[in-house]
PDB file of C-alpha atoms and ligand atoms in Angstrom:
ATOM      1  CA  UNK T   1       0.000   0.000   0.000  1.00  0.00           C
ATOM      2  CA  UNK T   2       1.813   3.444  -0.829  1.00  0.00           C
ATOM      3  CA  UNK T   3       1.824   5.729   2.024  1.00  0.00           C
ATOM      4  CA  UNK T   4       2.295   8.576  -0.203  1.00  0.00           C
ATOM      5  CA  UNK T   5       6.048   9.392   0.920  1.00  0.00           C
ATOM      6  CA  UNK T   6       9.181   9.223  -1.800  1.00  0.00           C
ATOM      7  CA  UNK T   7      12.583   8.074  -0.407  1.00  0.00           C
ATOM      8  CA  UNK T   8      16.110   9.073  -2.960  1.00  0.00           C
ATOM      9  CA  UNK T   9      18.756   6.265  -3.357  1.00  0.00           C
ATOM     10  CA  UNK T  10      22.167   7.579  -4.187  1.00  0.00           C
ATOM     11  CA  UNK T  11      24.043   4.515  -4.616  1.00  0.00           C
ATOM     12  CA  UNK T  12      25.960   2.670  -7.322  1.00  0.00           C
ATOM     13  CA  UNK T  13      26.182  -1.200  -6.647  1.00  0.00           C
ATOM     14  CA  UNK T  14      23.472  -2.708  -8.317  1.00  0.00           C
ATOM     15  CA  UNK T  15      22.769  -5.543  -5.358  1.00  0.00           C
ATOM     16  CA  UNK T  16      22.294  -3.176  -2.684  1.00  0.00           C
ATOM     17  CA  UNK T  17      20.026  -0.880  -5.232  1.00  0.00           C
ATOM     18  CA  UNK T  18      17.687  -3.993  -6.091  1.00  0.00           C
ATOM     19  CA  UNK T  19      17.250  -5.183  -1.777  1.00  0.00           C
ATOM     20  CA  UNK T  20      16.795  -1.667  -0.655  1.00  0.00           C
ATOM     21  CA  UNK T  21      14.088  -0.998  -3.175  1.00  0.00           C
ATOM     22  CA  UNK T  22      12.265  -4.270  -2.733  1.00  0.00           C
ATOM     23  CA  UNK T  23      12.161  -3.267   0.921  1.00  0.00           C
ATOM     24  CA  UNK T  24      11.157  -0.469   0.949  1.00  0.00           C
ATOM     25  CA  UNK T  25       8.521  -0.781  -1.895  1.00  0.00           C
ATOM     26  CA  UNK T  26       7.284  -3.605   0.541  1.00  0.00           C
ATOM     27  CA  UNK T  27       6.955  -1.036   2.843  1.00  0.00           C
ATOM     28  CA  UNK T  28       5.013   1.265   0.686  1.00  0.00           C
ATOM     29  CA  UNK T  29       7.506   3.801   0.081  1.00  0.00           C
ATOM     30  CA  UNK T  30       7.835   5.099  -3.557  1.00  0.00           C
ATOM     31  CA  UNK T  31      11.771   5.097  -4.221  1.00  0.00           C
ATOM     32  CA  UNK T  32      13.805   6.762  -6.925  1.00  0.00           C
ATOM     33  CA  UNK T  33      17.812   6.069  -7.369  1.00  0.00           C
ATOM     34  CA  UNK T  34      20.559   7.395  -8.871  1.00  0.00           C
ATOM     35  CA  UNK T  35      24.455   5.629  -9.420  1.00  0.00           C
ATOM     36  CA  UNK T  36      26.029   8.872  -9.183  1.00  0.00           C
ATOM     37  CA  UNK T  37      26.982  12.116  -7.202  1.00  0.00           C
ATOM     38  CA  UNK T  38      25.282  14.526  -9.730  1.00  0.00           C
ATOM     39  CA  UNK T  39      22.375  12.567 -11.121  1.00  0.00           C
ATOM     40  CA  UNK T  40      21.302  11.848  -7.127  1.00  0.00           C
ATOM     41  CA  UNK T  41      21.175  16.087  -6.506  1.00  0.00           C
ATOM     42  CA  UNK T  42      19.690  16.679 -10.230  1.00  0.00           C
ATOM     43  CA  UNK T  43      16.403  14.042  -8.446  1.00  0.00           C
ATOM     44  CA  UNK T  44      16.567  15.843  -5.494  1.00  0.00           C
ATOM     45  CA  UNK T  45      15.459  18.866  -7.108  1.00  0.00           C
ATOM     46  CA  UNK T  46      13.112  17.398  -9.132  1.00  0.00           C
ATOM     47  CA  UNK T  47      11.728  14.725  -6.354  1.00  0.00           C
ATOM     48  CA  UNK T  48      11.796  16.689  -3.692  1.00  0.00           C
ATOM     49  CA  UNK T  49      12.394  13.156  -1.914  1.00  0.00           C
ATOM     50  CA  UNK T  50      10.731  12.839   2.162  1.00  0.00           C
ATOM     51  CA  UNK T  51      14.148  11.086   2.956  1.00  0.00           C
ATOM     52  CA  UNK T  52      17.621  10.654   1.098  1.00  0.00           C
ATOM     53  CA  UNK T  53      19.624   7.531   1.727  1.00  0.00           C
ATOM     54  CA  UNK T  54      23.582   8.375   0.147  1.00  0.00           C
ATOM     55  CA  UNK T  55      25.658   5.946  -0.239  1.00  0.00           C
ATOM     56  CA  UNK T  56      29.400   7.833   0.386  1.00  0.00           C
ATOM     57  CA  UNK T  57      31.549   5.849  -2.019  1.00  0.00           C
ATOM     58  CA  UNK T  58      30.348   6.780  -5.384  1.00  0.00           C
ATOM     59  CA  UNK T  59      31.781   6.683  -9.035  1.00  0.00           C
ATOM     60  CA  UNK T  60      32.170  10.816  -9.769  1.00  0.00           C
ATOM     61  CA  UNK T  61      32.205  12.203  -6.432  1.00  0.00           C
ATOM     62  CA  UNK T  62      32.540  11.937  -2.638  1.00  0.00           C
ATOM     63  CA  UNK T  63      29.338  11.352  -0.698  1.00  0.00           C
ATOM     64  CA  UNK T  64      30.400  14.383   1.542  1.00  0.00           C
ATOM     65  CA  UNK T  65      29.855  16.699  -1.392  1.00  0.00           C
ATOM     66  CA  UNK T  66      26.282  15.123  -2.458  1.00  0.00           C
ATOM     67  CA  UNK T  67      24.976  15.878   1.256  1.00  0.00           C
ATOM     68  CA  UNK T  68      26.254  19.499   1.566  1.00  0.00           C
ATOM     69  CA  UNK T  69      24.875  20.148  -1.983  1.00  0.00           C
ATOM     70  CA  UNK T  70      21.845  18.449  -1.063  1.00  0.00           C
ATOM     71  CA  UNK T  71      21.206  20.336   2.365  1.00  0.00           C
ATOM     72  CA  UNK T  72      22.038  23.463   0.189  1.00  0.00           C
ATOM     73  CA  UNK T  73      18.473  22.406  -1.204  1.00  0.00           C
ATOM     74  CA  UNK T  74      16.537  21.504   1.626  1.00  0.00           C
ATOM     75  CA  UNK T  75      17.216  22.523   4.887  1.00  0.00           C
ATOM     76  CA  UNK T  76      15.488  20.072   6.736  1.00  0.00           C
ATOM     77  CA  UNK T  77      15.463  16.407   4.390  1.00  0.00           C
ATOM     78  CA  UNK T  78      16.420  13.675   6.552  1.00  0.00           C
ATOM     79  CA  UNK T  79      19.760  12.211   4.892  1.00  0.00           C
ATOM     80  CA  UNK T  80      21.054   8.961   6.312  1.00  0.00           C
ATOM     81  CA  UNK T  81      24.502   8.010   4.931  1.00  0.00           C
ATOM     82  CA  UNK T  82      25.106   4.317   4.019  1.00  0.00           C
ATOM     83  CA  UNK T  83      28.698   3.913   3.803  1.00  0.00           C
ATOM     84  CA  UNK T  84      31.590   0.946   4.663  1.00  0.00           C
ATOM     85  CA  UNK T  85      33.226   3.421   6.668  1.00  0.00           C
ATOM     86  CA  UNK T  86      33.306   2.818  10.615  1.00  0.00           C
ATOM     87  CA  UNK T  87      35.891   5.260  11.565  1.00  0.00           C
ATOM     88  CA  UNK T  88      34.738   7.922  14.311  1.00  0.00           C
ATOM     89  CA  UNK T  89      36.304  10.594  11.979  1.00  0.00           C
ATOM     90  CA  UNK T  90      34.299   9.677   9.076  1.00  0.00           C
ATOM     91  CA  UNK T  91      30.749  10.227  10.976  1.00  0.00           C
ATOM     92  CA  UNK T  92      31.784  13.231  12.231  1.00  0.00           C
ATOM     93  CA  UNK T  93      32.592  14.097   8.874  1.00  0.00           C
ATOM     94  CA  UNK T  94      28.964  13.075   7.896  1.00  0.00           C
ATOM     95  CA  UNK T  95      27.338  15.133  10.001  1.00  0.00           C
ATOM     96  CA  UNK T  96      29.075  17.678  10.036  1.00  0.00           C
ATOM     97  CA  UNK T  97      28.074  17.976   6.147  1.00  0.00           C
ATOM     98  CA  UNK T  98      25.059  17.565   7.444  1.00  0.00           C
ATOM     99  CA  UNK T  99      23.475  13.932   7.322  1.00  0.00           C
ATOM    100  CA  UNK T 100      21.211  13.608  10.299  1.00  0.00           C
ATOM    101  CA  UNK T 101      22.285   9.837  10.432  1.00  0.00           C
ATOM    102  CA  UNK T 102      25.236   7.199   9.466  1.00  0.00           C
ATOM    103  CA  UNK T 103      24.626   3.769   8.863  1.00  0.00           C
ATOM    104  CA  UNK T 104      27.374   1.565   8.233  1.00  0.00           C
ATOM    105  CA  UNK T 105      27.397  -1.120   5.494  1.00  0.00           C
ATOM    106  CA  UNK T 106      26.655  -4.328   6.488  1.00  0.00           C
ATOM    107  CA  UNK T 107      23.694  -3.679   7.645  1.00  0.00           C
ATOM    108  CA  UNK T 108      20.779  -5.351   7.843  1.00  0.00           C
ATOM    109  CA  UNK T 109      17.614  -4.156   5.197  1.00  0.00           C
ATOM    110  CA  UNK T 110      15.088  -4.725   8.129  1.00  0.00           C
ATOM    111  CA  UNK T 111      16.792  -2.876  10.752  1.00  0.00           C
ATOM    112  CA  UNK T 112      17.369   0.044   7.820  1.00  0.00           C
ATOM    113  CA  UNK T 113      13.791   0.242   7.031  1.00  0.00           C
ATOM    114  CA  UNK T 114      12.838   0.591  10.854  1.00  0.00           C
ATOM    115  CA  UNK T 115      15.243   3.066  11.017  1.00  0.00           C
ATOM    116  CA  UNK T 116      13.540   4.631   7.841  1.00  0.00           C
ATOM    117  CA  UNK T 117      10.545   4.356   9.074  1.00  0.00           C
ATOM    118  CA  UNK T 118      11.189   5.948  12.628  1.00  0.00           C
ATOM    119  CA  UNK T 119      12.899   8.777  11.101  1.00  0.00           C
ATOM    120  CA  UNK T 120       9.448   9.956   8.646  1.00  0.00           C
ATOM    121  CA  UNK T 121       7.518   9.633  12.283  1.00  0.00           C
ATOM    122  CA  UNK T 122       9.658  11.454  13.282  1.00  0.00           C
ATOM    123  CA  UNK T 123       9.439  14.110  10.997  1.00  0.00           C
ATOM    124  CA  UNK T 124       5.451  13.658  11.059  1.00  0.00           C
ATOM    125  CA  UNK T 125       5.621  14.643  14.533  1.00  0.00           C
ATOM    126  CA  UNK T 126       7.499  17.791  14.687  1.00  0.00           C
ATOM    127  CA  UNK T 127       5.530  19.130  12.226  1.00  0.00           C
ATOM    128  CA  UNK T 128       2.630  18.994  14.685  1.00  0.00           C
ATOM    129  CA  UNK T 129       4.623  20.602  17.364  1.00  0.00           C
ATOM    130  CA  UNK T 130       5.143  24.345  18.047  1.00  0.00           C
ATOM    131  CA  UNK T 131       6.556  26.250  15.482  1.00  0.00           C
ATOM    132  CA  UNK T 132       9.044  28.125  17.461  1.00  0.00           C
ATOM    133  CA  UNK T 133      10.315  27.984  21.467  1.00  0.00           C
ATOM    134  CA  UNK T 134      12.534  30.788  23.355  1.00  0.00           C
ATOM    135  CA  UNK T 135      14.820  28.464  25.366  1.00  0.00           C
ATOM    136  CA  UNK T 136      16.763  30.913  27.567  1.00  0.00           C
ATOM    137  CA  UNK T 137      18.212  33.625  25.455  1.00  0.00           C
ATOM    138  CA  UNK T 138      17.620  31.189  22.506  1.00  0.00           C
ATOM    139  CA  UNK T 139      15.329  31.889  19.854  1.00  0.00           C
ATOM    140  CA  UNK T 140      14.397  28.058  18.701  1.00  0.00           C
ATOM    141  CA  UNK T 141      12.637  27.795  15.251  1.00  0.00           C
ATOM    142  CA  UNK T 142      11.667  24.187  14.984  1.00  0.00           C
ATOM    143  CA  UNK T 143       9.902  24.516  11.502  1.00  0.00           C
ATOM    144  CA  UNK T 144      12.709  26.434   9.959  1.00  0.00           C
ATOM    145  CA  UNK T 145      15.665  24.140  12.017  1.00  0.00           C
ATOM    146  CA  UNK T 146      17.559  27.461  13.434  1.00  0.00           C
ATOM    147  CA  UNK T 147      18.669  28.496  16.579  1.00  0.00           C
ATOM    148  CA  UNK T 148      19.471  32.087  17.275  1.00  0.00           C
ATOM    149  CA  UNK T 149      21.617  32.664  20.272  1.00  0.00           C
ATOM    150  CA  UNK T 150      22.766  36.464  20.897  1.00  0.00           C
ATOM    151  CA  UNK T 151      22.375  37.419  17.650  1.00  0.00           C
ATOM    152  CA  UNK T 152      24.475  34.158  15.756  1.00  0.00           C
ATOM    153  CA  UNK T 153      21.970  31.909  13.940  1.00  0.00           C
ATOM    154  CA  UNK T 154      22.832  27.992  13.423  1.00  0.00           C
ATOM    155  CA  UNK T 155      21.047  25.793  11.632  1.00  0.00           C
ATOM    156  CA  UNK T 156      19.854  22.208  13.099  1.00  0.00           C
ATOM    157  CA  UNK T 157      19.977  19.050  12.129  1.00  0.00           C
ATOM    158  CA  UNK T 158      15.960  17.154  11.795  1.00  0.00           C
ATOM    159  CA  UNK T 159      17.388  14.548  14.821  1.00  0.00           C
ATOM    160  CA  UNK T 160      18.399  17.992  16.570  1.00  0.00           C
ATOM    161  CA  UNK T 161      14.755  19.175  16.002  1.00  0.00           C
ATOM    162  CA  UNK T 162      13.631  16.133  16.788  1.00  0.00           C
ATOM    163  CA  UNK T 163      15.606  15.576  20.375  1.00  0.00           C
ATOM    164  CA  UNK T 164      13.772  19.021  21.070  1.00  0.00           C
ATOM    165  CA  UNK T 165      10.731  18.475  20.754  1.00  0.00           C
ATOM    166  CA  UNK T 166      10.552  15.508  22.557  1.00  0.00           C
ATOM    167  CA  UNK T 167      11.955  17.121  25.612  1.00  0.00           C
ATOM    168  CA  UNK T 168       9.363  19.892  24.871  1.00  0.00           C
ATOM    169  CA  UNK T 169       6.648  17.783  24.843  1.00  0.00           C
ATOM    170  CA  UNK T 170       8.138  16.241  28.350  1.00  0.00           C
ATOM    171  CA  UNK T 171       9.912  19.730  30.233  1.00  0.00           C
ATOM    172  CA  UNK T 172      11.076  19.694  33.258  1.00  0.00           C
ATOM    173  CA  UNK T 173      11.133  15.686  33.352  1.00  0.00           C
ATOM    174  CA  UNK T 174      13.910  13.409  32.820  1.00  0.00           C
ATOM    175  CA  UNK T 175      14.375  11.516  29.646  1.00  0.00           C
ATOM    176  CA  UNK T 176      16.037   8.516  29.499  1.00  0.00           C
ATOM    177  CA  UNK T 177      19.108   8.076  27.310  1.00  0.00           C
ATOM    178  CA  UNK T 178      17.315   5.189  26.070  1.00  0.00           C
ATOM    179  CA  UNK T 179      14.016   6.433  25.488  1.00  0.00           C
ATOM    180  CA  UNK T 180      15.938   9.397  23.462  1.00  0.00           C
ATOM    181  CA  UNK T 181      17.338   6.383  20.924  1.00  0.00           C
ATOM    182  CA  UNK T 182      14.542   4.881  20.763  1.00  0.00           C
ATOM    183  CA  UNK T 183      12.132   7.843  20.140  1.00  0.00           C
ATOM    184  CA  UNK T 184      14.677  10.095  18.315  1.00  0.00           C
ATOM    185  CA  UNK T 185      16.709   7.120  16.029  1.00  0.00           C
ATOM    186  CA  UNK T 186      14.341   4.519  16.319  1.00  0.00           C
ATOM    187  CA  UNK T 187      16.895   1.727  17.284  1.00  0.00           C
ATOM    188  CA  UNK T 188      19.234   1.362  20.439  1.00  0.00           C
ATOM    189  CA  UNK T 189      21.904   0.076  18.091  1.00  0.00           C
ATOM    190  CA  UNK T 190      23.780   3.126  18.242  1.00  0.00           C
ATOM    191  CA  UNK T 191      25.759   3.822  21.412  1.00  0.00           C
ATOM    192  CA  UNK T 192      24.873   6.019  24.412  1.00  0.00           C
ATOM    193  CA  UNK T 193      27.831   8.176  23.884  1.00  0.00           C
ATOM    194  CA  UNK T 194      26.263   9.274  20.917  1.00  0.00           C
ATOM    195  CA  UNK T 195      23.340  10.450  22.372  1.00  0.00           C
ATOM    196  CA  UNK T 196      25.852  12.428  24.513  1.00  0.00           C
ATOM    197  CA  UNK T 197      28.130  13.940  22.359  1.00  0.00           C
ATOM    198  CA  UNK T 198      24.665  15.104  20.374  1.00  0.00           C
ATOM    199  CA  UNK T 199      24.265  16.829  23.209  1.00  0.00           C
ATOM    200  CA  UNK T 200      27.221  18.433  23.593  1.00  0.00           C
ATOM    201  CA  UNK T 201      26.660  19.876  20.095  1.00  0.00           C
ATOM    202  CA  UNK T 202      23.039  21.135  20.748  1.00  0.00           C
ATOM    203  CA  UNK T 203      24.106  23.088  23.869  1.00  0.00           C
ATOM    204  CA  UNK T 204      26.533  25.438  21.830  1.00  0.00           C
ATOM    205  CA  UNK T 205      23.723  26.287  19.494  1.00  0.00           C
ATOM    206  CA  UNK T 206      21.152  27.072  22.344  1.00  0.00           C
ATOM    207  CA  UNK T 207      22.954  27.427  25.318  1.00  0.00           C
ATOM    208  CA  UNK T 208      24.391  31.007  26.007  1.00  0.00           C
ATOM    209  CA  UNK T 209      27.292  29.221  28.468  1.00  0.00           C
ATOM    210  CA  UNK T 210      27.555  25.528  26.783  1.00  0.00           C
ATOM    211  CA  UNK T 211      29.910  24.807  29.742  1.00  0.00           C
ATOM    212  CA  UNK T 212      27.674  25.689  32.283  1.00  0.00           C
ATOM    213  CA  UNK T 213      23.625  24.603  30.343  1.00  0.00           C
ATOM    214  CA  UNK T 214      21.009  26.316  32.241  1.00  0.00           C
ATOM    215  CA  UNK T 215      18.457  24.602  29.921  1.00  0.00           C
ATOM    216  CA  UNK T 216      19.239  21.360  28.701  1.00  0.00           C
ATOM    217  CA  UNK T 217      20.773  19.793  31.797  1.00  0.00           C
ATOM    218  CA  UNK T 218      22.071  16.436  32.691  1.00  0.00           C
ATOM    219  CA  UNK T 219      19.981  14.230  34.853  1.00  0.00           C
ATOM    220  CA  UNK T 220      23.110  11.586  35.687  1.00  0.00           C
ATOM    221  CA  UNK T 221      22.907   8.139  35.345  1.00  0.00           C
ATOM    222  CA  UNK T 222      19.616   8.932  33.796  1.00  0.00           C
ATOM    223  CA  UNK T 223      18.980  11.066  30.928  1.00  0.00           C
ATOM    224  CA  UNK T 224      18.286  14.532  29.787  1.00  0.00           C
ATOM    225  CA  UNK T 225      15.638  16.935  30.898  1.00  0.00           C
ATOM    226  CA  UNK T 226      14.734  20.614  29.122  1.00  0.00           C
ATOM    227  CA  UNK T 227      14.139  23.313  31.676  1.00  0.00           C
ATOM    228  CA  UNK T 228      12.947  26.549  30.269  1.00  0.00           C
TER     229      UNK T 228
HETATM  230 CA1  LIG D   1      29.443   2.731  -3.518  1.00  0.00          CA
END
């Protein structure tokens, strides 16, 4: 049954093309894919896909490239980056391109497609949250995925968005590191550090002393909880 929602492939070997399609056609996801760097961003713009999965090792260009010329089009497309590549350096990399997500190859489809799957939810659900918060001296546009913090506007990430607005819809409460995976990545298989060092990033776009939050604060041995 198509549930109306079109995911981009950007990926060149032909097995992993065919199983992720099937799967995800299964699922009722429309797919479109491309083998290369530029024919991926030339169906972005003409797609306008609900989700981009990029492969990072790809015939005419570097992965890397596609996702910052692909967040140069949309702001806030979830991109998950399939790639071989384990290395701590290389996800950092990633997101700092701006994927939202890194999978790494093997991997298996079913796990993908929950991960998929959690991720458009995801997305469903922040659109039916507030538009905008003030978190401190932060200015917090969740539609538009900015933070302005005296005067210096970042943008987010849609898991950044995401981790927001589920300790929006819960402030003042702790939230479990593992309820954050599970509600915010839609698996546990990646590590609680990770949840952590996400964190650490989001502070220094909303916080005014990231050193010292006065807003997103640490509940230890616990979680996270949002104090306005
Ligand atoms: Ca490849």
């Amino acid at each position: 049954m198509a549930n109306g929602k079109t995911i981009l492939l950007i990926e060149d070997e032909p097995a992993m093309v065919l199983g992720l399609t099937d799967a995800l056609s299964f699922e009722g996801y429309r797919t479109v894919s491309a083998g290369t760097g530029r024919l991926g961003v030339e169906l972005a713009k003409a797609e306008k896909p609900d989700l981009v999965l990029l492969d990072l090792m790809l015939p005419d260009t570097n992965g890397y490239e596609v996702c910052t010329q692909l967040r140069r089009l949309s702001r806030t497309v979830p991109i998950m980056i399939l790639s071989a590549r384990s290395q701590d350096a290389d996800k950092i990399r990633g997101l700092d391109a701006g994927a939202d997500d890194y999978v790494t190859k093997p991997f298996s489809v079913g796990e993908l497609v929950a991960r998929v799957r959690a991720v458009l939810r995801r997305v469903e659900r922040a659109v039916n949250s507030p538009a905008s918060v003030r978190i401190g001296k932060a200015d917090v546009n969740l539609a538009g995925h900015t933070a302005t913090c005296d005067g210096h506007e970042e943008p987010l990430s849609s898991y950044e968005v995401s981790l927001l607005t589920l300790l929006l819809e819960r402030v003042g409460e702790s939230v479990s590191r593992d309820e954050i995976l599970d509600k915010v990545w839609g698996v546990q298989a990646i590590n609680n550090r990770a949840v952590d060092n996400f964190i650490v990033k989001l502070r220094r776009k909303v916080e005014a002393s990231p050193d010292k939050p006065q807003h997103i604060l640490t509940v230890y041995g616990h979680g996270y909880k949002l104090v306005l």
